[in-house]
Every structure is written in C-alpha cells, then in structure tokens.
Amino acid sequence: MKCLDVLARLSDYLDQEVAGEICKQLEEHFSACEHCRLEVNTLRRTVELYHTIPSSTVPGEVEERLFRVLKMDRVG
C-alpha cells in the first residue's frame, strides 16, 4: 500500500470503517512508514482534542448571517 492510498483512508480508519484486511494493511504500513504513522497519530490526537472542547452556542443573528452567506438552509 502506498502513502497516498493510506492518506486517502485515514479518516475511515480512525472512524473504524475499514474492512479487516485493509485495516491490517494500513497498520502494517504505519509500522513501516514514519511519515504516515505521524499523520495518523496527529489526526487521531486532533480528533480527540476536538471532542474535549465544550460546545458553545452561536447567537441566532450570527448563525442566520452565516447561513445566508453560505446559502444554506438552517437545520432544526
């Protein structure tokens, strides 16, 4: 497995959405490739840190302006 293939699957790997054989190939690659090992560890830590940040509420007026600029419908 090449580094580009590994990088394309990092998110799925961290979300545990990779089939057994592919997961094994990724982990073998991580053990042999320092660059990809650093990438997966950095992304894993980033996700962990993100989940520790308390969520905050965006004021309704700011949210409305943001959705208008993005031309999106509000959810909820």
PDB file of C-alpha atoms in Angstrom:
ATOM      1  CA  MET A   1       0.000   0.000   0.000  1.00  0.00           C
ATOM      2  CA  LYS A   2       1.346   3.421  -0.963  1.00  0.00           C
ATOM      3  CA  CYS A   3       1.300   6.540   1.197  1.00  0.00           C
ATOM      4  CA  LEU A   4      -1.345   8.230  -0.980  1.00  0.00           C
ATOM      5  CA  ASP A   5      -3.626   5.211  -0.541  1.00  0.00           C
ATOM      6  CA  VAL A   6      -3.064   5.339   3.207  1.00  0.00           C
ATOM      7  CA  LEU A   7      -3.735   9.062   3.452  1.00  0.00           C
ATOM      8  CA  ALA A   8      -6.952   8.674   1.474  1.00  0.00           C
ATOM      9  CA  ARG A   9      -8.228   6.184   4.065  1.00  0.00           C
ATOM     10  CA  LEU A  10      -7.105   7.846   7.287  1.00  0.00           C
ATOM     11  CA  SER A  11     -10.498   9.242   8.194  1.00  0.00           C
ATOM     12  CA  ASP A  12     -12.248   5.928   7.583  1.00  0.00           C
ATOM     13  CA  TYR A  13      -9.517   4.137   9.539  1.00  0.00           C
ATOM     14  CA  LEU A  14      -9.934   6.407  12.554  1.00  0.00           C
ATOM     15  CA  ASP A  15     -13.725   6.057  12.328  1.00  0.00           C
ATOM     16  CA  GLN A  16     -13.231   2.265  12.327  1.00  0.00           C
ATOM     17  CA  GLU A  17     -14.982   1.975   8.980  1.00  0.00           C
ATOM     18  CA  VAL A  18     -12.255  -0.022   7.229  1.00  0.00           C
ATOM     19  CA  ALA A  19     -12.634  -3.738   6.492  1.00  0.00           C
ATOM     20  CA  GLY A  20     -10.353  -6.211   8.268  1.00  0.00           C
ATOM     21  CA  GLU A  21      -7.798  -6.854   5.521  1.00  0.00           C
ATOM     22  CA  ILE A  22      -7.492  -3.178   4.606  1.00  0.00           C
ATOM     23  CA  CYS A  23      -7.142  -2.292   8.279  1.00  0.00           C
ATOM     24  CA  LYS A  24      -4.338  -4.827   8.603  1.00  0.00           C
ATOM     25  CA  GLN A  25      -2.574  -3.381   5.537  1.00  0.00           C
ATOM     26  CA  LEU A  26      -2.879   0.148   6.929  1.00  0.00           C
ATOM     27  CA  GLU A  27      -1.457  -0.871  10.294  1.00  0.00           C
ATOM     28  CA  GLU A  28       1.432  -2.683   8.597  1.00  0.00           C
ATOM     29  CA  HIS A  29       2.112   0.470   6.600  1.00  0.00           C
ATOM     30  CA  PHE A  30       2.024   2.610   9.766  1.00  0.00           C
ATOM     31  CA  SER A  31       4.569   0.345  11.416  1.00  0.00           C
ATOM     32  CA  ALA A  32       6.923   0.711   8.444  1.00  0.00           C
ATOM     33  CA  CYS A  33       6.348   4.347   7.444  1.00  0.00           C
ATOM     34  CA  GLU A  34       7.190   7.036   9.957  1.00  0.00           C
ATOM     35  CA  HIS A  35       5.552   9.789   7.898  1.00  0.00           C
ATOM     36  CA  CYS A  36       2.167   8.042   7.745  1.00  0.00           C
ATOM     37  CA  ARG A  37       2.446   6.984  11.390  1.00  0.00           C
ATOM     38  CA  LEU A  38       2.909  10.656  12.332  1.00  0.00           C
ATOM     39  CA  GLU A  39      -0.051  11.631  10.141  1.00  0.00           C
ATOM     40  CA  VAL A  40      -2.421   9.100  11.709  1.00  0.00           C
ATOM     41  CA  ASN A  41      -1.270   9.907  15.237  1.00  0.00           C
ATOM     42  CA  THR A  42      -1.635  13.653  14.631  1.00  0.00           C
ATOM     43  CA  LEU A  43      -5.099  13.276  13.131  1.00  0.00           C
ATOM     44  CA  ARG A  44      -6.157  10.912  15.940  1.00  0.00           C
ATOM     45  CA  ARG A  45      -4.987  13.408  18.575  1.00  0.00           C
ATOM     46  CA  THR A  46      -6.675  16.303  16.759  1.00  0.00           C
ATOM     47  CA  VAL A  47      -9.998  14.447  16.769  1.00  0.00           C
ATOM     48  CA  GLU A  48      -9.572  13.574  20.454  1.00  0.00           C
ATOM     49  CA  LEU A  49      -8.867  17.204  21.322  1.00  0.00           C
ATOM     50  CA  TYR A  50     -11.826  18.400  19.253  1.00  0.00           C
ATOM     51  CA  HIS A  51     -14.142  16.131  21.225  1.00  0.00           C
ATOM     52  CA  THR A  52     -12.927  17.626  24.508  1.00  0.00           C
ATOM     53  CA  ILE A  53     -13.806  21.199  23.531  1.00  0.00           C
ATOM     54  CA  PRO A  54     -17.084  22.224  25.101  1.00  0.00           C
ATOM     55  CA  SER A  55     -19.662  23.169  22.525  1.00  0.00           C
ATOM     56  CA  SER A  56     -20.897  26.698  22.584  1.00  0.00           C
ATOM     57  CA  THR A  57     -23.971  28.308  21.194  1.00  0.00           C
ATOM     58  CA  VAL A  58     -23.706  30.721  18.315  1.00  0.00           C
ATOM     59  CA  PRO A  59     -26.061  33.689  18.722  1.00  0.00           C
ATOM     60  CA  GLY A  60     -29.082  33.364  16.412  1.00  0.00           C
ATOM     61  CA  GLU A  61     -28.275  36.552  14.491  1.00  0.00           C
ATOM     62  CA  VAL A  62     -24.734  35.382  13.737  1.00  0.00           C
ATOM     63  CA  GLU A  63     -25.988  31.957  12.712  1.00  0.00           C
ATOM     64  CA  GLU A  64     -28.573  33.493  10.370  1.00  0.00           C
ATOM     65  CA  ARG A  65     -25.924  35.684   8.681  1.00  0.00           C
ATOM     66  CA  LEU A  66     -23.589  32.721   8.324  1.00  0.00           C
ATOM     67  CA  PHE A  67     -26.239  30.562   6.696  1.00  0.00           C
ATOM     68  CA  ARG A  68     -27.212  33.414   4.355  1.00  0.00           C
ATOM     69  CA  VAL A  69     -23.593  33.859   3.271  1.00  0.00           C
ATOM     70  CA  LEU A  70     -23.227  30.097   2.764  1.00  0.00           C
ATOM     71  CA  LYS A  71     -26.626  29.993   1.057  1.00  0.00           C
ATOM     72  CA  MET A  72     -27.683  27.098   3.244  1.00  0.00           C
ATOM     73  CA  ASP A  73     -30.934  26.213   4.978  1.00  0.00           C
ATOM     74  CA  ARG A  74     -30.949  26.091   8.754  1.00  0.00           C
ATOM     75  CA  VAL A  75     -31.159  22.666  10.290  1.00  0.00           C
ATOM     76  CA  GLY A  76     -33.568  22.498  13.206  1.00  0.00           C
TER      77      GLY A  76
END
